[in-house]
C-alpha cells in the first residue's frame, strides 16, 4: 500500500515539474501578435461619404445650381485631392426666376478641387439655353482656364447644324467651339443669305471647324449669361 502511494506521489511531482518547465519556457519566448491584413489601403478611404444627394447651391444669396447624385465621396488623402461621384451626377443651372438654363449629366465624375478640374465620363450630356446639345464619353472642364475639352469622339447638335469629331474644345459657356477631324451637316443658304429648302449639306474632312453658336434673337442682349457658368 505504501509503495503504491509512493509511485502516485512521484507521478504528481513529475507532472508539476513538467508544467513548471513549460511555463518558464513560454515566459522566455517573445509574444507574437497575429493581426489580419488591412481590408484596403488607407489612401483609398474617403473622409466623407454622402448618399442620396439632392441639394441646391446658391451664389451671392441667389439659388443658381442643383446637384443630384446617388453617392458623393470626398477624399483629401489621395493626391491630388478629389471629390468622386461614382454613381453618376446631374447638374442644373437656374436663372434668377428659377428657370432651368442648362444641365450636365454623366455616369461618373471626379472633381479635383485644388486644380478646379472636372472629369466627366460615361454618357456625358450637356444642353444649354441656346439649344446646343453635346454628347461624348469623356469630357474635361478646366475651371482655371474656363474651357471644356475632350480627346474622344464628340457630337455637337444645334438647331442649325450637327458636327462630330475626335477632338472638341470650347469656351466655358459653349458659345465658341472647335471640332477637329470632323464630319457634319448644316442647312445651306442661297446667295441672298436665306436658308434653302433643299436637303442639308454634308461637310466631311480632316479639318478644324471653329464657329460661334448662333444666338436666339430674344436672348442676344443676355449673351453674357446665356451659357453654362458653374463654379463650385
PDB file of C-alpha atoms in Angstrom:
ATOM      1  CA  UNK A   1       0.000   0.000   0.000  1.00  0.00           C
ATOM      2  CA  UNK A   2       2.779   2.396   0.875  1.00  0.00           C
ATOM      3  CA  UNK A   3       4.611   1.513  -2.348  1.00  0.00           C
ATOM      4  CA  UNK A   4       1.547   2.417  -4.467  1.00  0.00           C
ATOM      5  CA  UNK A   5       1.217   5.775  -2.679  1.00  0.00           C
ATOM      6  CA  UNK A   6       4.920   6.416  -3.317  1.00  0.00           C
ATOM      7  CA  UNK A   7       4.509   5.900  -7.093  1.00  0.00           C
ATOM      8  CA  UNK A   8       1.433   8.150  -7.081  1.00  0.00           C
ATOM      9  CA  UNK A   9       3.367  10.970  -5.411  1.00  0.00           C
ATOM     10  CA  UNK A  10       6.199  10.578  -7.917  1.00  0.00           C
ATOM     11  CA  UNK A  11       3.778  10.923 -10.856  1.00  0.00           C
ATOM     12  CA  UNK A  12       2.245  14.066  -9.381  1.00  0.00           C
ATOM     13  CA  UNK A  13       5.675  15.574  -8.743  1.00  0.00           C
ATOM     14  CA  UNK A  14       6.746  14.821 -12.327  1.00  0.00           C
ATOM     15  CA  UNK A  15       3.590  16.472 -13.704  1.00  0.00           C
ATOM     16  CA  UNK A  16       4.116  19.575 -11.595  1.00  0.00           C
ATOM     17  CA  UNK A  17       7.761  19.801 -12.668  1.00  0.00           C
ATOM     18  CA  UNK A  18       6.826  19.438 -16.349  1.00  0.00           C
ATOM     19  CA  UNK A  19       4.218  22.182 -16.056  1.00  0.00           C
ATOM     20  CA  UNK A  20       6.705  24.493 -14.384  1.00  0.00           C
ATOM     21  CA  UNK A  21       9.268  23.891 -17.143  1.00  0.00           C
ATOM     22  CA  UNK A  22       6.682  24.620 -19.842  1.00  0.00           C
ATOM     23  CA  UNK A  23       5.651  27.842 -18.082  1.00  0.00           C
ATOM     24  CA  UNK A  24       9.259  29.018 -17.811  1.00  0.00           C
ATOM     25  CA  UNK A  25       9.847  28.197 -21.469  1.00  0.00           C
ATOM     26  CA  UNK A  26       6.763  30.163 -22.543  1.00  0.00           C
ATOM     27  CA  UNK A  27       7.794  33.169 -20.486  1.00  0.00           C
ATOM     28  CA  UNK A  28      11.207  33.170 -22.153  1.00  0.00           C
ATOM     29  CA  UNK A  29       9.723  33.487 -25.677  1.00  0.00           C
ATOM     30  CA  UNK A  30       8.563  36.800 -27.085  1.00  0.00           C
ATOM     31  CA  UNK A  31       4.820  37.148 -27.503  1.00  0.00           C
ATOM     32  CA  UNK A  32       3.704  37.162 -31.155  1.00  0.00           C
ATOM     33  CA  UNK A  33       0.768  39.214 -32.380  1.00  0.00           C
ATOM     34  CA  UNK A  34      -1.454  37.683 -35.018  1.00  0.00           C
ATOM     35  CA  UNK A  35      -3.110  40.528 -36.913  1.00  0.00           C
ATOM     36  CA  UNK A  36      -5.065  40.387 -40.139  1.00  0.00           C
ATOM     37  CA  UNK A  37      -4.101  42.492 -43.133  1.00  0.00           C
ATOM     38  CA  UNK A  38      -5.998  45.733 -43.725  1.00  0.00           C
ATOM     39  CA  UNK A  39      -9.138  45.383 -45.786  1.00  0.00           C
ATOM     40  CA  UNK A  40      -7.973  48.217 -48.052  1.00  0.00           C
ATOM     41  CA  UNK A  41      -5.185  50.730 -48.147  1.00  0.00           C
ATOM     42  CA  UNK A  42      -5.615  53.866 -46.098  1.00  0.00           C
ATOM     43  CA  UNK A  43      -5.111  56.148 -49.091  1.00  0.00           C
ATOM     44  CA  UNK A  44      -8.327  54.864 -50.666  1.00  0.00           C
ATOM     45  CA  UNK A  45     -10.577  55.764 -47.743  1.00  0.00           C
ATOM     46  CA  UNK A  46     -12.814  58.805 -48.184  1.00  0.00           C
ATOM     47  CA  UNK A  47     -13.017  61.427 -45.478  1.00  0.00           C
ATOM     48  CA  UNK A  48     -16.744  61.856 -46.123  1.00  0.00           C
ATOM     49  CA  UNK A  49     -19.335  59.782 -47.968  1.00  0.00           C
ATOM     50  CA  UNK A  50     -22.839  61.108 -48.559  1.00  0.00           C
ATOM     51  CA  UNK A  51     -25.694  59.141 -50.108  1.00  0.00           C
ATOM     52  CA  UNK A  52     -28.804  60.370 -51.877  1.00  0.00           C
ATOM     53  CA  UNK A  53     -27.618  63.938 -52.534  1.00  0.00           C
ATOM     54  CA  UNK A  54     -30.164  66.402 -53.937  1.00  0.00           C
ATOM     55  CA  UNK A  55     -29.072  69.879 -52.941  1.00  0.00           C
ATOM     56  CA  UNK A  56     -29.351  73.458 -54.133  1.00  0.00           C
ATOM     57  CA  UNK A  57     -26.303  75.721 -54.315  1.00  0.00           C
ATOM     58  CA  UNK A  58     -26.572  79.490 -54.007  1.00  0.00           C
ATOM     59  CA  UNK A  59     -24.282  82.231 -55.254  1.00  0.00           C
ATOM     60  CA  UNK A  60     -24.430  85.646 -53.551  1.00  0.00           C
ATOM     61  CA  UNK A  61     -27.647  84.632 -51.841  1.00  0.00           C
ATOM     62  CA  UNK A  62     -29.359  83.537 -55.088  1.00  0.00           C
ATOM     63  CA  UNK A  63     -30.047  79.865 -55.806  1.00  0.00           C
ATOM     64  CA  UNK A  64     -28.297  79.074 -59.083  1.00  0.00           C
ATOM     65  CA  UNK A  65     -27.474  75.369 -59.188  1.00  0.00           C
ATOM     66  CA  UNK A  66     -28.791  71.959 -58.267  1.00  0.00           C
ATOM     67  CA  UNK A  67     -26.610  68.881 -57.873  1.00  0.00           C
ATOM     68  CA  UNK A  68     -28.100  65.377 -57.783  1.00  0.00           C
ATOM     69  CA  UNK A  69     -26.065  62.225 -57.191  1.00  0.00           C
ATOM     70  CA  UNK A  70     -26.550  58.857 -55.542  1.00  0.00           C
ATOM     71  CA  UNK A  71     -23.147  58.915 -53.844  1.00  0.00           C
ATOM     72  CA  UNK A  72     -20.638  61.708 -53.131  1.00  0.00           C
ATOM     73  CA  UNK A  73     -17.173  60.860 -51.735  1.00  0.00           C
ATOM     74  CA  UNK A  74     -14.696  63.485 -50.538  1.00  0.00           C
ATOM     75  CA  UNK A  75     -11.105  62.227 -50.368  1.00  0.00           C
ATOM     76  CA  UNK A  76      -8.361  64.521 -49.073  1.00  0.00           C
ATOM     77  CA  UNK A  77      -5.778  61.752 -48.545  1.00  0.00           C
ATOM     78  CA  UNK A  78      -5.277  60.719 -52.156  1.00  0.00           C
ATOM     79  CA  UNK A  79      -3.237  63.112 -54.231  1.00  0.00           C
ATOM     80  CA  UNK A  80      -4.486  65.205 -55.807  1.00  0.00           C
ATOM     81  CA  UNK A  81      -7.481  65.745 -53.520  1.00  0.00           C
ATOM     82  CA  UNK A  82     -10.760  64.872 -55.168  1.00  0.00           C
ATOM     83  CA  UNK A  83     -14.492  64.560 -54.995  1.00  0.00           C
ATOM     84  CA  UNK A  84     -15.825  61.352 -56.521  1.00  0.00           C
ATOM     85  CA  UNK A  85     -19.272  60.731 -57.982  1.00  0.00           C
ATOM     86  CA  UNK A  86     -19.080  57.075 -58.978  1.00  0.00           C
ATOM     87  CA  UNK A  87     -22.856  56.564 -59.166  1.00  0.00           C
ATOM     88  CA  UNK A  88     -23.474  59.367 -61.654  1.00  0.00           C
ATOM     89  CA  UNK A  89     -24.029  63.108 -61.408  1.00  0.00           C
ATOM     90  CA  UNK A  90     -26.602  65.635 -62.653  1.00  0.00           C
ATOM     91  CA  UNK A  91     -26.217  69.440 -62.651  1.00  0.00           C
ATOM     92  CA  UNK A  92     -28.841  72.073 -63.321  1.00  0.00           C
ATOM     93  CA  UNK A  93     -28.288  75.816 -63.664  1.00  0.00           C
ATOM     94  CA  UNK A  94     -31.075  78.321 -62.988  1.00  0.00           C
ATOM     95  CA  UNK A  95     -31.676  81.963 -63.806  1.00  0.00           C
ATOM     96  CA  UNK A  96     -32.991  84.496 -61.302  1.00  0.00           C
ATOM     97  CA  UNK A  97     -36.573  83.335 -61.947  1.00  0.00           C
ATOM     98  CA  UNK A  98     -35.543  79.752 -61.191  1.00  0.00           C
ATOM     99  CA  UNK A  99     -35.897  78.693 -64.839  1.00  0.00           C
ATOM    100  CA  UNK A 100     -33.525  75.941 -65.992  1.00  0.00           C
ATOM    101  CA  UNK A 101     -30.832  77.387 -68.259  1.00  0.00           C
ATOM    102  CA  UNK A 102     -28.584  74.363 -68.698  1.00  0.00           C
ATOM    103  CA  UNK A 103     -27.879  70.870 -67.458  1.00  0.00           C
ATOM    104  CA  UNK A 104     -24.911  68.487 -67.337  1.00  0.00           C
ATOM    105  CA  UNK A 105     -25.030  64.758 -66.655  1.00  0.00           C
ATOM    106  CA  UNK A 106     -22.564  61.845 -66.676  1.00  0.00           C
ATOM    107  CA  UNK A 107     -22.322  58.259 -65.435  1.00  0.00           C
ATOM    108  CA  UNK A 108     -19.353  59.148 -63.210  1.00  0.00           C
ATOM    109  CA  UNK A 109     -17.352  62.247 -62.354  1.00  0.00           C
ATOM    110  CA  UNK A 110     -14.291  63.438 -60.457  1.00  0.00           C
ATOM    111  CA  UNK A 111     -13.616  66.971 -59.253  1.00  0.00           C
ATOM    112  CA  UNK A 112     -10.015  67.874 -58.339  1.00  0.00           C
ATOM    113  CA  UNK A 113     -10.670  70.894 -56.146  1.00  0.00           C
ATOM    114  CA  UNK A 114      -7.087  72.194 -55.977  1.00  0.00           C
ATOM    115  CA  UNK A 115      -6.882  72.287 -59.777  1.00  0.00           C
ATOM    116  CA  UNK A 116     -10.553  73.244 -60.268  1.00  0.00           C
ATOM    117  CA  UNK A 117     -10.756  70.449 -62.823  1.00  0.00           C
ATOM    118  CA  UNK A 118     -13.802  68.304 -63.559  1.00  0.00           C
ATOM    119  CA  UNK A 119     -13.511  64.937 -65.305  1.00  0.00           C
ATOM    120  CA  UNK A 120     -16.799  63.558 -66.620  1.00  0.00           C
ATOM    121  CA  UNK A 121     -17.005  60.047 -68.036  1.00  0.00           C
ATOM    122  CA  UNK A 122     -19.698  57.834 -69.497  1.00  0.00           C
ATOM    123  CA  UNK A 123     -22.701  59.163 -71.461  1.00  0.00           C
ATOM    124  CA  UNK A 124     -21.740  62.790 -70.941  1.00  0.00           C
ATOM    125  CA  UNK A 125     -24.587  65.099 -71.961  1.00  0.00           C
ATOM    126  CA  UNK A 126     -24.715  68.900 -71.890  1.00  0.00           C
ATOM    127  CA  UNK A 127     -27.543  71.164 -73.032  1.00  0.00           C
ATOM    128  CA  UNK A 128     -27.567  74.946 -72.769  1.00  0.00           C
ATOM    129  CA  UNK A 129     -30.207  77.628 -73.193  1.00  0.00           C
ATOM    130  CA  UNK A 130     -29.387  78.123 -76.887  1.00  0.00           C
ATOM    131  CA  UNK A 131     -30.422  74.578 -77.758  1.00  0.00           C
ATOM    132  CA  UNK A 132     -26.909  73.165 -78.122  1.00  0.00           C
ATOM    133  CA  UNK A 133     -26.616  69.500 -77.181  1.00  0.00           C
ATOM    134  CA  UNK A 134     -23.189  67.973 -76.558  1.00  0.00           C
ATOM    135  CA  UNK A 135     -22.619  64.203 -76.394  1.00  0.00           C
ATOM    136  CA  UNK A 136     -19.446  62.269 -75.613  1.00  0.00           C
ATOM    137  CA  UNK A 137     -17.997  59.526 -73.438  1.00  0.00           C
ATOM    138  CA  UNK A 138     -15.452  61.775 -71.723  1.00  0.00           C
ATOM    139  CA  UNK A 139     -15.127  65.498 -71.100  1.00  0.00           C
ATOM    140  CA  UNK A 140     -12.796  67.696 -69.036  1.00  0.00           C
ATOM    141  CA  UNK A 141     -13.869  71.032 -67.577  1.00  0.00           C
ATOM    142  CA  UNK A 142     -10.977  73.300 -66.613  1.00  0.00           C
ATOM    143  CA  UNK A 143     -12.185  75.943 -64.182  1.00  0.00           C
ATOM    144  CA  UNK A 144      -8.887  77.832 -64.225  1.00  0.00           C
ATOM    145  CA  UNK A 145      -8.762  78.229 -67.991  1.00  0.00           C
ATOM    146  CA  UNK A 146     -12.567  78.396 -68.265  1.00  0.00           C
ATOM    147  CA  UNK A 147     -12.737  75.862 -71.063  1.00  0.00           C
ATOM    148  CA  UNK A 148     -14.119  72.425 -71.930  1.00  0.00           C
ATOM    149  CA  UNK A 149     -12.208  69.842 -73.947  1.00  0.00           C
ATOM    150  CA  UNK A 150     -12.332  66.194 -74.978  1.00  0.00           C
ATOM    151  CA  UNK A 151      -9.935  63.899 -76.823  1.00  0.00           C
ATOM    152  CA  UNK A 152     -12.525  61.253 -77.705  1.00  0.00           C
ATOM    153  CA  UNK A 153     -15.390  61.152 -80.173  1.00  0.00           C
ATOM    154  CA  UNK A 154     -17.773  64.063 -79.566  1.00  0.00           C
ATOM    155  CA  UNK A 155     -21.027  65.174 -81.171  1.00  0.00           C
ATOM    156  CA  UNK A 156     -22.428  68.704 -81.176  1.00  0.00           C
ATOM    157  CA  UNK A 157     -26.043  69.280 -82.230  1.00  0.00           C
ATOM    158  CA  UNK A 158     -27.563  72.748 -82.647  1.00  0.00           C
ATOM    159  CA  UNK A 159     -30.805  73.867 -84.317  1.00  0.00           C
ATOM    160  CA  UNK A 160     -28.738  74.807 -87.400  1.00  0.00           C
ATOM    161  CA  UNK A 161     -26.054  72.128 -87.700  1.00  0.00           C
ATOM    162  CA  UNK A 162     -24.653  68.812 -86.491  1.00  0.00           C
ATOM    163  CA  UNK A 163     -20.928  68.212 -86.073  1.00  0.00           C
ATOM    164  CA  UNK A 164     -18.921  65.274 -84.816  1.00  0.00           C
ATOM    165  CA  UNK A 165     -15.215  64.644 -84.476  1.00  0.00           C
ATOM    166  CA  UNK A 166     -12.458  63.106 -82.411  1.00  0.00           C
ATOM    167  CA  UNK A 167     -11.389  66.330 -80.670  1.00  0.00           C
ATOM    168  CA  UNK A 168     -13.538  69.013 -79.043  1.00  0.00           C
ATOM    169  CA  UNK A 169     -12.642  72.306 -77.392  1.00  0.00           C
ATOM    170  CA  UNK A 170     -14.930  75.077 -76.231  1.00  0.00           C
ATOM    171  CA  UNK A 171     -15.188  78.115 -74.032  1.00  0.00           C
ATOM    172  CA  UNK A 172     -16.918  77.585 -70.690  1.00  0.00           C
ATOM    173  CA  UNK A 173     -20.244  78.910 -71.982  1.00  0.00           C
ATOM    174  CA  UNK A 174     -20.146  76.828 -75.167  1.00  0.00           C
ATOM    175  CA  UNK A 175     -20.646  79.850 -77.391  1.00  0.00           C
ATOM    176  CA  UNK A 176     -17.421  79.215 -79.368  1.00  0.00           C
ATOM    177  CA  UNK A 177     -16.160  75.712 -80.013  1.00  0.00           C
ATOM    178  CA  UNK A 178     -13.728  73.730 -82.137  1.00  0.00           C
ATOM    179  CA  UNK A 179     -14.306  70.256 -83.574  1.00  0.00           C
ATOM    180  CA  UNK A 180     -11.323  68.540 -85.223  1.00  0.00           C
ATOM    181  CA  UNK A 181     -11.320  65.663 -87.703  1.00  0.00           C
ATOM    182  CA  UNK A 182     -14.967  66.465 -88.125  1.00  0.00           C
ATOM    183  CA  UNK A 183     -17.903  65.351 -90.183  1.00  0.00           C
ATOM    184  CA  UNK A 184     -21.045  67.472 -90.069  1.00  0.00           C
ATOM    185  CA  UNK A 185     -24.164  68.729 -91.785  1.00  0.00           C
ATOM    186  CA  UNK A 186     -25.901  72.093 -91.866  1.00  0.00           C
ATOM    187  CA  UNK A 187     -28.738  73.884 -93.652  1.00  0.00           C
ATOM    188  CA  UNK A 188     -27.272  75.637 -96.738  1.00  0.00           C
ATOM    189  CA  UNK A 189     -28.033  79.258 -97.574  1.00  0.00           C
ATOM    190  CA  UNK A 190     -28.662  80.738-101.025  1.00  0.00           C
ATOM    191  CA  UNK A 191     -26.922  83.838-102.351  1.00  0.00           C
ATOM    192  CA  UNK A 192     -29.410  86.140-100.635  1.00  0.00           C
ATOM    193  CA  UNK A 193     -28.427  84.726 -97.265  1.00  0.00           C
ATOM    194  CA  UNK A 194     -31.750  82.964 -96.704  1.00  0.00           C
ATOM    195  CA  UNK A 195     -31.950  79.303 -95.790  1.00  0.00           C
ATOM    196  CA  UNK A 196     -32.553  76.968 -98.692  1.00  0.00           C
ATOM    197  CA  UNK A 197     -35.378  74.444 -98.656  1.00  0.00           C
ATOM    198  CA  UNK A 198     -33.107  71.766-100.085  1.00  0.00           C
ATOM    199  CA  UNK A 199     -31.511  68.883 -98.242  1.00  0.00           C
ATOM    200  CA  UNK A 200     -28.766  69.600 -95.675  1.00  0.00           C
ATOM    201  CA  UNK A 201     -25.191  69.665 -96.948  1.00  0.00           C
ATOM    202  CA  UNK A 202     -22.578  67.331 -95.567  1.00  0.00           C
ATOM    203  CA  UNK A 203     -19.167  68.664 -94.585  1.00  0.00           C
ATOM    204  CA  UNK A 204     -16.699  65.784 -94.259  1.00  0.00           C
ATOM    205  CA  UNK A 205     -12.996  66.188 -93.855  1.00  0.00           C
ATOM    206  CA  UNK A 206      -9.984  66.161 -91.617  1.00  0.00           C
ATOM    207  CA  UNK A 207     -10.181  69.827 -90.708  1.00  0.00           C
ATOM    208  CA  UNK A 208     -10.815  72.023 -87.728  1.00  0.00           C
ATOM    209  CA  UNK A 209     -14.066  73.960 -87.680  1.00  0.00           C
ATOM    210  CA  UNK A 210     -14.459  76.877 -85.349  1.00  0.00           C
ATOM    211  CA  UNK A 211     -17.670  78.836 -85.193  1.00  0.00           C
ATOM    212  CA  UNK A 212     -19.814  80.861 -82.810  1.00  0.00           C
ATOM    213  CA  UNK A 213     -23.027  79.332 -81.608  1.00  0.00           C
ATOM    214  CA  UNK A 214     -25.930  81.310 -83.163  1.00  0.00           C
ATOM    215  CA  UNK A 215     -27.875  83.225 -80.559  1.00  0.00           C
ATOM    216  CA  UNK A 216     -31.635  83.313 -80.422  1.00  0.00           C
ATOM    217  CA  UNK A 217     -32.922  86.819 -81.225  1.00  0.00           C
ATOM    218  CA  UNK A 218     -34.698  87.047 -77.878  1.00  0.00           C
ATOM    219  CA  UNK A 219     -31.546  86.224 -75.945  1.00  0.00           C
ATOM    220  CA  UNK A 220     -28.884  88.226 -77.785  1.00  0.00           C
ATOM    221  CA  UNK A 221     -28.949  91.008 -75.225  1.00  0.00           C
ATOM    222  CA  UNK A 222     -28.427  88.419 -72.487  1.00  0.00           C
ATOM    223  CA  UNK A 223     -25.479  86.713 -74.161  1.00  0.00           C
ATOM    224  CA  UNK A 224     -23.275  87.053 -71.081  1.00  0.00           C
ATOM    225  CA  UNK A 225     -25.398  84.646 -69.068  1.00  0.00           C
ATOM    226  CA  UNK A 226     -26.719  82.506 -71.845  1.00  0.00           C
ATOM    227  CA  UNK A 227     -24.357  79.601 -71.462  1.00  0.00           C
ATOM    228  CA  UNK A 228     -23.051  77.360 -68.733  1.00  0.00           C
ATOM    229  CA  UNK A 229     -21.195  79.020 -65.904  1.00  0.00           C
ATOM    230  CA  UNK A 230     -20.904  76.784 -62.851  1.00  0.00           C
ATOM    231  CA  UNK A 231     -18.096  77.428 -60.400  1.00  0.00           C
ATOM    232  CA  UNK A 232     -18.184  75.183 -57.313  1.00  0.00           C
TER     233      UNK A 232
END
